[in-house]
mmCIF file of C-alpha atoms in Angstrom:
data_model
loop_
_atom_site.group_PDB
_atom_site.id
_atom_site.type_symbol
_atom_site.label_atom_id
_atom_site.label_comp_id
_atom_site.label_asym_id
_atom_site.label_seq_id
_atom_site.Cartn_x
_atom_site.Cartn_y
_atom_site.Cartn_z
ATOM 1 C CA UNK B 23 92.344 2.949 32.662
ATOM 2 C CA UNK B 24 90.398 -0.166 31.945
ATOM 3 C CA UNK B 25 92.522 -2.395 34.302
ATOM 4 C CA UNK B 26 89.438 -3.013 36.553
ATOM 5 C CA UNK B 27 86.053 -3.471 34.962
ATOM 6 C CA UNK B 28 82.741 -3.595 36.864
ATOM 7 C CA UNK B 29 79.280 -4.492 35.711
ATOM 8 C CA UNK B 30 76.704 -3.281 35.542
ATOM 9 C CA UNK B 31 77.468 0.439 35.891
ATOM 10 C CA UNK B 32 73.915 1.076 37.127
ATOM 11 C CA UNK B 33 71.413 -1.126 38.887
ATOM 12 C CA UNK B 34 67.917 -0.401 40.127
ATOM 13 C CA UNK B 35 66.256 -3.196 42.215
ATOM 14 C CA UNK B 36 63.527 -3.826 44.607
ATOM 15 C CA UNK B 37 64.088 -4.943 48.226
ATOM 16 C CA UNK B 38 63.091 -8.531 47.460
ATOM 17 C CA UNK B 39 65.242 -8.935 44.338
ATOM 18 C CA UNK B 40 68.460 -10.885 43.983
ATOM 19 C CA UNK B 41 71.157 -9.535 41.847
ATOM 20 C CA UNK B 42 75.025 -9.720 41.522
ATOM 21 C CA UNK B 43 77.706 -7.227 40.879
ATOM 22 C CA UNK B 44 80.706 -8.380 38.914
ATOM 23 C CA UNK B 45 84.276 -7.177 38.919
ATOM 24 C CA UNK B 46 87.204 -8.282 36.743
ATOM 25 C CA UNK B 47 90.896 -7.095 36.769
ATOM 26 C CA UNK B 48 93.384 -7.496 34.067
ATOM 27 C CA UNK B 49 96.330 -6.248 36.112
ATOM 28 C CA UNK B 50 97.643 -9.591 37.469
ATOM 29 C CA UNK B 51 96.848 -8.488 40.986
ATOM 30 C CA UNK B 52 96.375 -10.979 43.853
ATOM 31 C CA UNK B 53 94.202 -8.794 46.167
ATOM 32 C CA UNK B 54 90.663 -7.606 45.461
ATOM 33 C CA UNK B 55 88.323 -5.417 47.438
ATOM 34 C CA UNK B 56 84.777 -4.328 47.670
ATOM 35 C CA UNK B 57 83.897 -0.854 48.951
ATOM 36 C CA UNK B 58 80.710 1.154 49.440
ATOM 37 C CA UNK B 59 80.840 4.798 48.689
ATOM 38 C CA UNK B 60 78.011 7.043 49.989
ATOM 39 C CA UNK B 61 77.817 10.796 49.542
ATOM 40 C CA UNK B 62 80.047 12.901 51.668
ATOM 41 C CA UNK B 63 81.200 9.758 53.660
ATOM 42 C CA UNK B 64 84.535 7.992 53.601
ATOM 43 C CA UNK B 65 84.991 4.917 51.469
ATOM 44 C CA UNK B 66 83.696 1.870 53.619
ATOM 45 C CA UNK B 67 85.757 -1.288 53.135
ATOM 46 C CA UNK B 68 83.363 -4.229 53.001
ATOM 47 C CA UNK B 69 85.425 -7.284 51.922
ATOM 48 C CA UNK B 70 89.013 -8.246 51.070
ATOM 49 C CA UNK B 71 90.293 -11.181 49.134
ATOM 50 C CA UNK B 72 94.034 -12.111 49.037
ATOM 51 C CA UNK B 73 94.896 -15.088 46.660
ATOM 52 C CA UNK B 74 91.134 -15.923 46.580
ATOM 53 C CA UNK B 75 90.949 -16.114 50.464
ATOM 54 C CA UNK B 76 88.702 -13.697 52.254
ATOM 55 C CA UNK B 77 90.976 -11.796 54.711
ATOM 56 C CA UNK B 78 88.466 -9.041 55.817
ATOM 57 C CA UNK B 79 84.775 -8.913 56.487
ATOM 58 C CA UNK B 80 84.100 -5.573 58.135
ATOM 59 C CA UNK B 81 80.761 -6.416 59.862
ATOM 60 C CA UNK B 82 78.905 -6.396 56.618
ATOM 61 C CA UNK B 83 75.243 -7.615 56.843
ATOM 62 C CA UNK B 84 74.588 -10.995 55.447
ATOM 63 C CA UNK B 85 72.448 -9.599 52.632
ATOM 64 C CA UNK B 86 75.729 -8.928 50.935
ATOM 65 C CA UNK B 87 77.639 -12.116 50.002
ATOM 66 C CA UNK B 88 80.981 -12.030 48.230
ATOM 67 C CA UNK B 89 82.499 -14.590 46.019
ATOM 68 C CA UNK B 90 86.041 -14.713 44.557
ATOM 69 C CA UNK B 91 86.403 -17.855 42.187
ATOM 70 C CA UNK B 92 89.974 -16.692 41.137
ATOM 71 C CA UNK B 93 92.303 -13.733 41.596
ATOM 72 C CA UNK B 94 90.843 -11.951 38.476
ATOM 73 C CA UNK B 95 87.134 -12.095 39.395
ATOM 74 C CA UNK B 96 85.042 -10.925 42.212
ATOM 75 C CA UNK B 97 81.283 -10.966 42.839
ATOM 76 C CA UNK B 98 78.969 -9.380 45.203
ATOM 77 C CA UNK B 99 75.657 -11.178 45.545
ATOM 78 C CA UNK B 100 72.895 -8.850 46.805
ATOM 79 C CA UNK B 101 69.662 -10.198 48.410
ATOM 80 C CA UNK B 102 66.807 -8.462 50.265
ATOM 81 C CA UNK B 103 68.513 -5.165 50.335
ATOM 82 C CA UNK B 104 67.371 -2.051 52.269
ATOM 83 C CA UNK B 105 66.960 1.467 50.909
ATOM 84 C CA UNK B 106 70.104 2.615 52.916
ATOM 85 C CA UNK B 107 72.091 0.216 50.816
ATOM 86 C CA UNK B 108 71.636 2.606 47.848
ATOM 87 C CA UNK B 109 75.284 3.734 47.101
ATOM 88 C CA UNK B 110 78.168 3.472 44.726
ATOM 89 C CA UNK B 111 79.848 0.065 45.003
ATOM 90 C CA UNK B 112 83.509 0.156 44.073
ATOM 91 C CA UNK B 113 85.743 -2.755 43.289
ATOM 92 C CA UNK B 114 89.539 -2.401 43.615
ATOM 93 C CA UNK B 115 92.671 -4.605 43.182
ATOM 94 C CA UNK B 116 96.246 -4.408 44.329
ATOM 95 C CA UNK B 117 99.304 -6.544 44.235
ATOM 96 C CA UNK B 118 98.695 -7.902 47.812
ATOM 97 C CA UNK B 119 96.711 -6.805 50.700
ATOM 98 C CA UNK B 120 100.023 -6.394 52.654
ATOM 99 C CA UNK B 121 101.891 -4.307 50.190
ATOM 100 C CA UNK B 122 101.509 -0.990 51.971
ATOM 101 C CA UNK B 123 103.175 1.081 49.316
ATOM 102 C CA UNK B 124 101.321 -0.264 46.174
ATOM 103 C CA UNK B 125 98.120 1.746 45.305
ATOM 104 C CA UNK B 126 94.731 0.100 44.840
ATOM 105 C CA UNK B 127 93.339 0.308 41.206
ATOM 106 C CA UNK B 128 89.550 0.982 41.164
ATOM 107 C CA UNK B 129 86.790 0.216 38.754
ATOM 108 C CA UNK B 130 84.234 2.822 37.900
ATOM 109 C CA UNK B 131 81.673 1.333 40.169
ATOM 110 C CA UNK B 132 78.220 0.193 40.238
ATOM 111 C CA UNK B 133 75.470 2.815 41.099
ATOM 112 C CA UNK B 134 72.948 0.834 43.095
ATOM 113 C CA UNK B 135 69.489 2.190 43.801
ATOM 114 C CA UNK B 136 67.111 0.289 46.027
ATOM 115 C CA UNK B 137 63.425 1.070 45.541
ATOM 116 C CA UNK O 19 89.095 5.452 67.027
ATOM 117 C CA UNK O 20 90.774 6.096 63.693
ATOM 118 C CA UNK O 21 89.983 9.312 61.904
ATOM 119 C CA UNK O 22 90.916 11.278 58.794
ATOM 120 C CA UNK O 23 89.995 14.954 58.273
ATOM 121 C CA UNK O 24 89.804 16.879 55.175
ATOM 122 C CA UNK O 25 87.811 19.963 54.092
ATOM 123 C CA UNK O 26 84.576 19.032 52.631
ATOM 124 C CA UNK O 27 84.828 21.472 49.673
ATOM 125 C CA UNK O 28 87.206 24.109 48.266
ATOM 126 C CA UNK O 29 86.986 26.538 45.452
ATOM 127 C CA UNK O 30 89.963 27.917 43.407
ATOM 128 C CA UNK O 31 90.575 29.851 40.134
ATOM 129 C CA UNK O 32 91.981 28.480 36.959
ATOM 130 C CA UNK O 33 95.744 29.000 36.758
ATOM 131 C CA UNK O 34 95.991 29.456 40.576
ATOM 132 C CA UNK O 35 97.471 27.217 43.268
ATOM 133 C CA UNK O 36 95.524 25.364 45.909
ATOM 134 C CA UNK O 37 96.412 23.246 49.003
ATOM 135 C CA UNK O 38 94.300 20.460 50.262
ATOM 136 C CA UNK O 39 94.944 19.464 53.816
ATOM 137 C CA UNK O 40 94.527 16.096 55.505
ATOM 138 C CA UNK O 41 95.131 15.428 59.218
ATOM 139 C CA UNK O 42 94.894 11.802 60.594
ATOM 140 C CA UNK O 43 94.888 9.925 63.836
ATOM 141 C CA UNK O 44 95.298 6.213 63.180
ATOM 142 C CA UNK O 45 96.618 3.025 64.886
ATOM 143 C CA UNK O 46 99.954 2.814 63.354
ATOM 144 C CA UNK O 47 101.231 4.442 60.023
ATOM 145 C CA UNK O 48 102.456 2.644 56.881
ATOM 146 C CA UNK O 49 102.018 5.326 54.412
ATOM 147 C CA UNK O 50 99.522 7.917 53.016
ATOM 148 C CA UNK O 51 97.918 7.947 49.644
ATOM 149 C CA UNK O 52 96.102 10.609 47.646
ATOM 150 C CA UNK O 53 93.473 9.749 45.002
ATOM 151 C CA UNK O 54 91.573 11.819 42.529
ATOM 152 C CA UNK O 55 88.017 11.057 41.698
ATOM 153 C CA UNK O 56 86.015 12.702 38.966
ATOM 154 C CA UNK O 57 82.211 12.491 39.399
ATOM 155 C CA UNK O 58 80.963 9.159 38.206
ATOM 156 C CA UNK O 59 84.449 7.672 37.755
ATOM 157 C CA UNK O 60 86.909 5.571 39.519
ATOM 158 C CA UNK O 61 89.395 7.006 42.107
ATOM 159 C CA UNK O 62 92.780 7.249 40.511
ATOM 160 C CA UNK O 63 96.133 7.142 42.325
ATOM 161 C CA UNK O 64 98.054 10.454 42.648
ATOM 162 C CA UNK O 65 100.704 10.021 45.171
ATOM 163 C CA UNK O 66 102.185 8.024 47.924
ATOM 164 C CA UNK O 67 104.158 9.386 50.982
ATOM 165 C CA UNK O 68 105.783 7.348 53.829
ATOM 166 C CA UNK O 69 108.698 9.573 54.773
ATOM 167 C CA UNK O 70 108.542 13.107 55.892
ATOM 168 C CA UNK O 71 108.887 15.745 53.199
ATOM 169 C CA UNK O 72 107.551 16.832 49.802
ATOM 170 C CA UNK O 73 107.051 14.571 46.792
ATOM 171 C CA UNK O 74 106.718 16.361 43.508
ATOM 172 C CA UNK O 75 105.051 14.905 40.379
ATOM 173 C CA UNK O 76 104.371 17.531 37.693
ATOM 174 C CA UNK O 77 101.772 20.045 38.717
ATOM 175 C CA UNK O 78 100.945 17.986 41.863
ATOM 176 C CA UNK O 79 102.989 17.671 45.014
ATOM 177 C CA UNK O 80 102.222 15.898 48.292
ATOM 178 C CA UNK O 81 103.742 16.610 51.631
ATOM 179 C CA UNK O 82 103.867 14.568 54.741
ATOM 180 C CA UNK O 83 104.680 15.345 58.430
ATOM 181 C CA UNK O 84 104.445 12.097 60.476
ATOM 182 C CA UNK O 85 105.033 13.739 63.866
ATOM 183 C CA UNK O 86 102.071 16.193 63.202
ATOM 184 C CA UNK O 87 99.835 13.640 61.528
ATOM 185 C CA UNK O 88 99.415 15.861 58.634
ATOM 186 C CA UNK O 89 99.579 15.832 54.792
ATOM 187 C CA UNK O 90 98.673 18.226 52.010
ATOM 188 C CA UNK O 91 98.200 17.986 48.266
ATOM 189 C CA UNK O 92 99.422 20.996 46.354
ATOM 190 C CA UNK O 93 97.990 21.593 42.904
ATOM 191 C CA UNK O 94 99.622 24.315 40.744
ATOM 192 C CA UNK O 95 98.614 25.880 37.533
ATOM 193 C CA UNK O 96 95.041 24.777 38.086
ATOM 194 C CA UNK O 97 93.071 23.511 34.995
ATOM 195 C CA UNK O 98 89.324 23.138 34.716
ATOM 196 C CA UNK O 99 89.886 19.329 34.442
ATOM 197 C CA UNK O 100 91.261 19.442 38.061
ATOM 198 C CA UNK O 101 87.696 19.874 39.258
ATOM 199 C CA UNK O 102 87.225 16.549 41.168
ATOM 200 C CA UNK O 103 87.115 15.031 44.654
ATOM 201 C CA UNK O 104 90.451 14.427 46.322
ATOM 202 C CA UNK O 105 90.687 11.563 48.793
ATOM 203 C CA UNK O 106 93.278 11.104 51.412
ATOM 204 C CA UNK O 107 93.907 7.591 52.833
ATOM 205 C CA UNK O 108 96.319 6.250 55.516
ATOM 206 C CA UNK O 109 97.628 2.711 55.777
ATOM 207 C CA UNK O 110 97.248 1.609 59.363
ATOM 208 C CA UNK O 111 99.301 -0.909 61.384
ATOM 209 C CA UNK O 112 97.031 -3.751 60.065
ATOM 210 C CA UNK O 113 97.681 -2.586 56.397
ATOM 211 C CA UNK O 114 94.239 -1.415 56.040
ATOM 212 C CA UNK O 115 93.412 1.881 54.187
ATOM 213 C CA UNK O 116 91.589 4.328 56.417
ATOM 214 C CA UNK O 117 89.855 6.815 54.146
ATOM 215 C CA UNK O 118 88.932 10.518 54.454
ATOM 216 C CA UNK O 119 85.503 11.599 53.160
ATOM 217 C CA UNK O 120 87.203 13.472 50.381
ATOM 218 C CA UNK O 121 87.505 17.191 49.384
ATOM 219 C CA UNK O 122 85.487 18.405 46.475
ATOM 220 C CA UNK O 123 87.486 20.948 44.557
ATOM 221 C CA UNK O 124 85.669 23.325 42.320
ATOM 222 C CA UNK O 125 87.688 25.322 39.705
ATOM 223 C CA UNK O 126 86.266 28.536 38.382
ATOM 224 C CA UNK O 127 87.356 30.345 35.190
#
């Protein structure tokens, strides 16, 4: 399924670098999500956007900065990251953040490694 | 607090049947999802349950008991391609998805 596309697939960066993750969905959805996935841990919801408005920010450090210019695109800007931020970052979309019976559709993720 | 419990890892034989359990304690309940995630790939939707009972979809079935806070995913006629992680997630009263850590299923010939 290529409904949700994430770039890059892999990213290695130093702690002082600035980089951005990109997500694009072609499903006509109105809600988009950023998750962090670490080995053997549950998915951690980071941010939620519904109709371009941020509706959730789950106590994420300010070194992660989301941007949602429209309902199809979502960015995660990274700055001064820490080694513990190394993880798989997943983007997802759904019809709305209030449609409890509609599944989220995920991208393949960006594997981030902080040196 | 909110909690989803699933076994960390299970092993089964090709052609056999396996049941992956999920128990949950959440603030409210608006449905339960099962997702499949192959290594290095996106989680993909398998099933959704909101009422008690069994939902069958081909080789995969999902069961829910709301009174027990319990669900299971049943995989029949296992194939090697079923080797993956299986994620359980509950929609709470705030319409947030609460995720389990996933069950890694290993299929042996």
